[in-house]
mmCIF file of C-alpha atoms and ligand atoms in Angstrom:
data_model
loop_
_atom_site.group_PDB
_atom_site.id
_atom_site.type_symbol
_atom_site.label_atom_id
_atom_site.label_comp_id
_atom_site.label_asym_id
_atom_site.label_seq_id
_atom_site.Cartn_x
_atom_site.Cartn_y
_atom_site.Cartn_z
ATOM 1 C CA UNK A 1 -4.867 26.413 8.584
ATOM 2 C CA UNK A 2 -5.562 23.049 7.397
ATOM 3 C CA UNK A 3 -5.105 20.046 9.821
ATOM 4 C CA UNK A 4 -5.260 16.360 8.863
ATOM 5 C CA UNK A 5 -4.504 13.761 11.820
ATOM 6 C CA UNK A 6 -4.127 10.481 10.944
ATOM 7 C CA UNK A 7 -5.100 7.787 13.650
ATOM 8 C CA UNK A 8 -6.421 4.394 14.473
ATOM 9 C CA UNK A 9 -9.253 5.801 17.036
ATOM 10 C CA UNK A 10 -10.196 8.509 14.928
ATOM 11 C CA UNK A 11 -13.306 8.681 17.358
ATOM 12 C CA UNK A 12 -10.779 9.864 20.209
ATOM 13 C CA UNK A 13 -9.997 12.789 17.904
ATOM 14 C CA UNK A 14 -14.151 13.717 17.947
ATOM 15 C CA UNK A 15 -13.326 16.258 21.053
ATOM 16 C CA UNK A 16 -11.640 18.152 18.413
ATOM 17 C CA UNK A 17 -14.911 19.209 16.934
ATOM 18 C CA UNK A 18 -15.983 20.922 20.853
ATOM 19 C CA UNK A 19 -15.260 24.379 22.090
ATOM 20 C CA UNK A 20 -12.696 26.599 20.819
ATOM 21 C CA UNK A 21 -11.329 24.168 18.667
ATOM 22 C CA UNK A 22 -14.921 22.900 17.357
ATOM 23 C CA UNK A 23 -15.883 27.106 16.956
ATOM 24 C CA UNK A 24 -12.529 27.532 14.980
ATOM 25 C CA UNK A 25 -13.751 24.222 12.573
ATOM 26 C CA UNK A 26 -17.137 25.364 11.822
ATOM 27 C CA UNK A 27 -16.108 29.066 11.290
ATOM 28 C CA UNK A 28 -13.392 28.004 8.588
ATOM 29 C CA UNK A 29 -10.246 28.806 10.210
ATOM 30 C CA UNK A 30 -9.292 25.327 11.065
ATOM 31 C CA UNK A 31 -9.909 22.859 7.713
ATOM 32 C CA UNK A 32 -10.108 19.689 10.104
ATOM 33 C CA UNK A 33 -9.450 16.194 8.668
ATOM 34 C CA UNK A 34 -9.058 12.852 10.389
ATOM 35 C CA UNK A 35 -8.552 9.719 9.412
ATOM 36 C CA UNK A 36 -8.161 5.981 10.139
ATOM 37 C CA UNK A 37 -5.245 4.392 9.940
ATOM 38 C CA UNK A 38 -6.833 0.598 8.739
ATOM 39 C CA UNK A 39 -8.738 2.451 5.771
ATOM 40 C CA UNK A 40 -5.038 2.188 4.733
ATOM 41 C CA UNK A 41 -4.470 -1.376 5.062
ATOM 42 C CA UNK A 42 -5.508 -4.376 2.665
ATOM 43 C CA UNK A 43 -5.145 -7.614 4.763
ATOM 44 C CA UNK A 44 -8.747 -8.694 6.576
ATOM 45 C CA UNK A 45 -7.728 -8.354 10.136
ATOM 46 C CA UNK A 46 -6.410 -4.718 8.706
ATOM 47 C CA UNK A 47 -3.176 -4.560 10.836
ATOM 48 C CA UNK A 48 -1.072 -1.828 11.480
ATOM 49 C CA UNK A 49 1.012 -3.242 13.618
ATOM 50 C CA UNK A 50 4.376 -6.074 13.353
ATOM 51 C CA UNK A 51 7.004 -7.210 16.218
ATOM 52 C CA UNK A 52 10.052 -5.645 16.565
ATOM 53 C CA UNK A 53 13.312 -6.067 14.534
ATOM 54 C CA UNK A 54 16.226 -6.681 17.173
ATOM 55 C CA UNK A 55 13.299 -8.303 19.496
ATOM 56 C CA UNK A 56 12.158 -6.428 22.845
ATOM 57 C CA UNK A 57 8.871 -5.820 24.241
ATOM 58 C CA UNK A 58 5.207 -4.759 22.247
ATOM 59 C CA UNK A 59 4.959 -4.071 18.967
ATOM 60 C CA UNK A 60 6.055 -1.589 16.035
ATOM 61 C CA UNK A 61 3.450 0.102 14.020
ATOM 62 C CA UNK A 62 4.463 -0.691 10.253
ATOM 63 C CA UNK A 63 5.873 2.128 7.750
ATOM 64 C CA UNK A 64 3.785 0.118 5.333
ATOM 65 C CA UNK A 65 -0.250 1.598 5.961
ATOM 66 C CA UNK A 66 1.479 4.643 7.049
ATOM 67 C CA UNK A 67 3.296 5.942 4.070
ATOM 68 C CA UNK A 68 -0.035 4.644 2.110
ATOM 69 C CA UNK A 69 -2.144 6.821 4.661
ATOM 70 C CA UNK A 70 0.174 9.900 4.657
ATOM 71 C CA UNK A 71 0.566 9.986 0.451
ATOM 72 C CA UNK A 72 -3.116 10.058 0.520
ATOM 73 C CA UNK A 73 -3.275 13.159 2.817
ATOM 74 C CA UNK A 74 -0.637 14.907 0.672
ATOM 75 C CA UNK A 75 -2.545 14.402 -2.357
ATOM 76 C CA UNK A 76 -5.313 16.095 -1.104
ATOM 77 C CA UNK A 77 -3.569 19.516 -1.606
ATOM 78 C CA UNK A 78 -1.328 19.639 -4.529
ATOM 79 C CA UNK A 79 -0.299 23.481 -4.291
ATOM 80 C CA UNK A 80 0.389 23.209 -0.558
ATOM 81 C CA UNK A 81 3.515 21.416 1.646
ATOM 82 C CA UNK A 82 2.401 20.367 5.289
ATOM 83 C CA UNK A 83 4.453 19.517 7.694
ATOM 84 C CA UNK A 84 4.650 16.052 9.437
ATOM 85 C CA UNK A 85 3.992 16.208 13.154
ATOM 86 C CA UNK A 86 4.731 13.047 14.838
ATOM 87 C CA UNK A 87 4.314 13.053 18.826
ATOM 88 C CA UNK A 88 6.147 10.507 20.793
ATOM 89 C CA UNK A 89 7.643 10.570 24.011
ATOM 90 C CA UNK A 90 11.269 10.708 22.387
ATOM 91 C CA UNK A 91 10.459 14.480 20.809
ATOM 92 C CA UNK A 92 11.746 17.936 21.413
ATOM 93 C CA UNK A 93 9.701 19.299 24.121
ATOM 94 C CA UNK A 94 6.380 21.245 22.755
ATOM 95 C CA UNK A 95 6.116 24.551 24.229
ATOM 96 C CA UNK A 96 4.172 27.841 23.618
ATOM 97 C CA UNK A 97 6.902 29.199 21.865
ATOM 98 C CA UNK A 98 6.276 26.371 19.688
ATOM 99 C CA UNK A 99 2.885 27.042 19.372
ATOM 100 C CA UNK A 100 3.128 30.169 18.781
ATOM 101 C CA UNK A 101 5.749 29.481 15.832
ATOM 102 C CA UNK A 102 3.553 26.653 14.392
ATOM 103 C CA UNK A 103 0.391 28.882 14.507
ATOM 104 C CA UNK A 104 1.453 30.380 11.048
ATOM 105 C CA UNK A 105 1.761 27.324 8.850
ATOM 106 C CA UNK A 106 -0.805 26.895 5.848
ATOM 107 C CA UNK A 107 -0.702 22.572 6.729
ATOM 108 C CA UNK A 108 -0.359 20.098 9.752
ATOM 109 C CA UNK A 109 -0.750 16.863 9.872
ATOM 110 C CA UNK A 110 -0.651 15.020 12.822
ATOM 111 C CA UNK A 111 0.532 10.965 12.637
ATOM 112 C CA UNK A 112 -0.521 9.476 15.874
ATOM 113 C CA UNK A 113 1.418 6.487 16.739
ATOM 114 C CA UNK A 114 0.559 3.428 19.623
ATOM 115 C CA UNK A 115 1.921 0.451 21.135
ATOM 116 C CA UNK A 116 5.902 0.692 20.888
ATOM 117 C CA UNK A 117 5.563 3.749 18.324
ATOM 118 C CA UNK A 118 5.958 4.147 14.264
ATOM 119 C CA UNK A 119 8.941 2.534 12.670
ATOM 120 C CA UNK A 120 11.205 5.241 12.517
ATOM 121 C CA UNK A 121 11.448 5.229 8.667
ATOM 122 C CA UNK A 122 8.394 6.991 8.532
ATOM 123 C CA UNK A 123 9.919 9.862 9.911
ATOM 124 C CA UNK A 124 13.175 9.722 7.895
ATOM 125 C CA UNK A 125 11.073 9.187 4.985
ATOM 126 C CA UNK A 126 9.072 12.394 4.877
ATOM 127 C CA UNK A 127 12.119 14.587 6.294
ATOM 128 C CA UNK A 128 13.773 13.548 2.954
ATOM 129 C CA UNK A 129 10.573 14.525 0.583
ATOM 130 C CA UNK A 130 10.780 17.771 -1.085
ATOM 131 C CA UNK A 131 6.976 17.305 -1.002
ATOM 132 C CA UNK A 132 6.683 18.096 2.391
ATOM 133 C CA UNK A 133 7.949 20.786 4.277
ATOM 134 C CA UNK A 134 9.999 19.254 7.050
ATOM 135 C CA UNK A 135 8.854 16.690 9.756
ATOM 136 C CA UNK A 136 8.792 17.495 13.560
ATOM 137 C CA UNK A 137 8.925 14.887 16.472
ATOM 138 C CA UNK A 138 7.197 16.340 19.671
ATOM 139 C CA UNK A 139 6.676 15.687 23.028
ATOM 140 C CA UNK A 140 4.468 17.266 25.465
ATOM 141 C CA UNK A 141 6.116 16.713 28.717
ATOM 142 C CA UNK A 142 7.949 14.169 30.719
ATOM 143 C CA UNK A 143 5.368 11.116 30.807
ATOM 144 C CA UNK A 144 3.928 8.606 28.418
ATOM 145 C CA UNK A 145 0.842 8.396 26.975
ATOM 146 C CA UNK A 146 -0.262 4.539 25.349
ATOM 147 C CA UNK A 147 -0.362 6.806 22.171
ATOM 148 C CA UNK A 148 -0.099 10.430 20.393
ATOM 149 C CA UNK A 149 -4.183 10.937 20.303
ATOM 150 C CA UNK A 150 -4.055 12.885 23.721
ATOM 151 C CA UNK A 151 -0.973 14.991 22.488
ATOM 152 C CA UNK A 152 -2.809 16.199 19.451
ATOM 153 C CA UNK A 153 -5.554 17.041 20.825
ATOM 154 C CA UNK A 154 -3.462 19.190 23.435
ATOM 155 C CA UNK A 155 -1.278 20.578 20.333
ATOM 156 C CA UNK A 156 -4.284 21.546 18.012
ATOM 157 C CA UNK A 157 -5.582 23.824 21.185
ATOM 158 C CA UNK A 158 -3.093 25.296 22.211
ATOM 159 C CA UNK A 159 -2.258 26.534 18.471
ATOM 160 C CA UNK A 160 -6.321 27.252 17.679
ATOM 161 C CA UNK A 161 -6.179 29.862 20.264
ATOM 162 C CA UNK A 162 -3.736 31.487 18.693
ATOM 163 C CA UNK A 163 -5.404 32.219 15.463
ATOM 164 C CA UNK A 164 -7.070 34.987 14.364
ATOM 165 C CA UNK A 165 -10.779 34.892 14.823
ATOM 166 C CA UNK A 166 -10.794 31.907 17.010
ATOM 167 C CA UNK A 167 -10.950 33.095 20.857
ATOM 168 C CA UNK A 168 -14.129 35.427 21.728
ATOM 169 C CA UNK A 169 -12.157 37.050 23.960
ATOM 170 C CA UNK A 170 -9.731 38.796 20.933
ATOM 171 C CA UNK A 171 -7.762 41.222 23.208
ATOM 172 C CA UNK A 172 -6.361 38.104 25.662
ATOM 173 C CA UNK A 173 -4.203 36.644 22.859
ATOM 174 C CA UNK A 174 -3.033 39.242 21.142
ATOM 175 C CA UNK A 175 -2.257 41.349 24.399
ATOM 176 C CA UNK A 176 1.660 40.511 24.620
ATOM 177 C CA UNK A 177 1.728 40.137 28.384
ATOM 178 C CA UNK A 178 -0.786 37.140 27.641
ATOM 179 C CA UNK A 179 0.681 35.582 24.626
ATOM 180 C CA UNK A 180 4.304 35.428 25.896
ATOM 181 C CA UNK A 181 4.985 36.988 29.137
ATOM 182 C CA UNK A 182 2.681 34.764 30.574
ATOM 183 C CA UNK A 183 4.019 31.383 30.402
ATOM 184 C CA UNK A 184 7.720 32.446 29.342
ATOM 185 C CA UNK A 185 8.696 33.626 32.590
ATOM 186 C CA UNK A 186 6.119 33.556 34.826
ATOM 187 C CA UNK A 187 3.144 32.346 36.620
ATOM 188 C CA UNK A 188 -0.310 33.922 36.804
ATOM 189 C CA UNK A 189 -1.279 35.294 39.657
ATOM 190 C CA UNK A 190 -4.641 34.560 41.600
ATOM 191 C CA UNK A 191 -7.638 36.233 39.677
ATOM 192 C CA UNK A 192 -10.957 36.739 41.875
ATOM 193 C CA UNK A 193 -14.743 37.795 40.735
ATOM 194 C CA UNK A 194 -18.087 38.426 42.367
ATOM 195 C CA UNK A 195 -18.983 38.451 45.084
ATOM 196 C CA UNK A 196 -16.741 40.093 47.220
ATOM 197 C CA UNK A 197 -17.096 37.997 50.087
ATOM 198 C CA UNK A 198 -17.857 34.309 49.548
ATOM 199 C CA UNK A 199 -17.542 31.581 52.442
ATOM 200 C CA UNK A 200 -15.741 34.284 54.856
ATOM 201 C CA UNK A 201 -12.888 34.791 52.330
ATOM 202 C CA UNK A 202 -12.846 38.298 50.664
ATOM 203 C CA UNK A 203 -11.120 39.741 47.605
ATOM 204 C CA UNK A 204 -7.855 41.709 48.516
ATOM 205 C CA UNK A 205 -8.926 45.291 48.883
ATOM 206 C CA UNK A 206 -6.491 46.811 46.211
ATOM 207 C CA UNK A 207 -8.213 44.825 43.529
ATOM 208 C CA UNK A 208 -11.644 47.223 44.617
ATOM 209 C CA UNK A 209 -9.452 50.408 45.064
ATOM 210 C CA UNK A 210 -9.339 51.197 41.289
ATOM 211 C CA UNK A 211 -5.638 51.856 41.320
ATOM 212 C CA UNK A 212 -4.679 50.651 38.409
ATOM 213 C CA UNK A 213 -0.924 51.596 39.257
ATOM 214 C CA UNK A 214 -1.024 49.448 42.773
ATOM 215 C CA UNK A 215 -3.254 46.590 40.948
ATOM 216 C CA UNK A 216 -0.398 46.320 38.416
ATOM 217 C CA UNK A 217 2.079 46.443 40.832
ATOM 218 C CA UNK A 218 0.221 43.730 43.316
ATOM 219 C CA UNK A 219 -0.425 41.321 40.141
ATOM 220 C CA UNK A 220 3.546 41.191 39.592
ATOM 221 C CA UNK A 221 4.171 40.731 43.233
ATOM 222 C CA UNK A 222 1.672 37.917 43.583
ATOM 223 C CA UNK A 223 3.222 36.254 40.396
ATOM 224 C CA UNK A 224 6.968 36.489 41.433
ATOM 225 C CA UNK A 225 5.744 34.631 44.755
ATOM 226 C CA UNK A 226 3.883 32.376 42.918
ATOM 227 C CA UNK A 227 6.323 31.223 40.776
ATOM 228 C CA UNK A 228 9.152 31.165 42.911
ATOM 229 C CA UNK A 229 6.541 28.370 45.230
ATOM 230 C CA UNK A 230 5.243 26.432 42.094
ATOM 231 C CA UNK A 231 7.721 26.826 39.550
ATOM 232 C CA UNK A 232 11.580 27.807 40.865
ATOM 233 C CA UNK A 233 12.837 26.400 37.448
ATOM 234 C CA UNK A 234 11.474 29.364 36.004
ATOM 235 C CA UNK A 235 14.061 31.374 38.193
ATOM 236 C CA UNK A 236 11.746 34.263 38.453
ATOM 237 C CA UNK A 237 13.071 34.932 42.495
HETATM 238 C C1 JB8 B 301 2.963 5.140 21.619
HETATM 239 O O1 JB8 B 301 3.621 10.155 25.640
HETATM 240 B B1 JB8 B 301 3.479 10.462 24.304
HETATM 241 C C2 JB8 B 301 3.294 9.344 23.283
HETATM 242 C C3 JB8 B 301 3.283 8.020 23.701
HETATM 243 C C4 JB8 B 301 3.146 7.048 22.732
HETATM 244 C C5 JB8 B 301 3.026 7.353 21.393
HETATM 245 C C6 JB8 B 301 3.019 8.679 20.989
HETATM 246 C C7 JB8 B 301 3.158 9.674 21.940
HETATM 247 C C8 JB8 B 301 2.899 6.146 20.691
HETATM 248 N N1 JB8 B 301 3.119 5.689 22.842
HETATM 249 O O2 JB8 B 301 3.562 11.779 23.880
#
């Protein structure tokens, strides 16, 4: 999968090069490309940014450096559509389902907007290009950010662990029961490891009995309770 973001603090995007995300990068499975916004501009103060139309508070970040910044990406890849991923508080909610459904597309790129957001041409723009295979507007839960850097680098995990080849642990992701049933209906459970007894607290007995029957059937009991205290939108009691 190829992924371009397209930012003016393409420094906050460096933690994309750590861990899992980092491993999938230098393996080859992730084709990781960022870029700054202002190499896009052509004034000398390099601005991005222009007041409102209608008036209110902030300012608008200009279609102008943006469709010059996001023709340049597209051009990088003649063969191959991406799709335009544009986070912003006023998105469809991102979930693991849409992860999950995002996880097989050849092309992402990610526009990350600040201050009031990107003039909303941009977005109606690339919807319309046959060039480009649809545009998505994303948010990735019910607060806001000063700008989409934090959301990408939240959406570009969550997706890299899906991959093949990316997580040591193979078997975790591909296991159904981890992939979906885990956060489409319910809550994990607690998990424990060695030793057995640490600060006068011990690890429930069953989980040393070998039973894998009772251990199966403790593990749903303890994440029905679980998510019935943390989570009763789930409606898993
Ligand atoms: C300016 O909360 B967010 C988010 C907030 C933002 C922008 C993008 C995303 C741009 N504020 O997901």
């Amino acid at each position: 999968m190829r992924v371009d973001v397209v930012s003016i603090f393409p420094a906050y995007l460096d933690a994309l090069e750590l861990s899992l995300v980092g491993r999938a990068a230098h393996s080859g499975v992730i084709d990781l490309h960022v870029h700054d916004l202002r190499d896009f501009t052509h004034d000398r103060h390099r601005t991005v940014d222009d007041t409102p139309y209608g008036g209110g508070p902030g300012m608008v970040m200009s279609p102008v450096p943006w469709g010059e910044a996001l023709d340049h990406v597209r051009a990088q890849v003649p063969d191959e559509r991406p799709v335009l991923v544009i986070p912003t508080p006023s998105g469809r909610l991102f979930a693991q389902s849409t992860a999950t459904a995002w996880s097989t597309d050849t092309w992402l790129v990610f526009a990350c907007g600040r201050y009031e957001g990107i003039d909303s041409r941009v977005a109606e723009h690339y919807a319309q290009r046959a060039d480009w295979a649809g545009v998505r507007e994303v948010s990735i839960g019910d607060y806001v950010l000063a700008g989409g850097e934090a959301a990408v680098l939240v959406i570009v995990e969550a997706i890299a662990r899906l991959l093949p080849g990316v997580l040591g642990n193979e078997e975790s992701v591909r296991d159904d029961s981890f992939a979906t049933g885990a956060m489409s209906d319910l809550l994990e459970g607690p998990v424990y490891t060695k030793p057995p007894e640490w600060r006068g607290l011990d690890v429930p007995d069953v989980l040393l009995s070998g039973h894998h029957g009772q251990i199966a059937q403790w593990r749903e009991e303890r994440s029905r309770e679980r998510t019935a205290d943390m989570r009763p939108d789930l409606g898993a009691s």
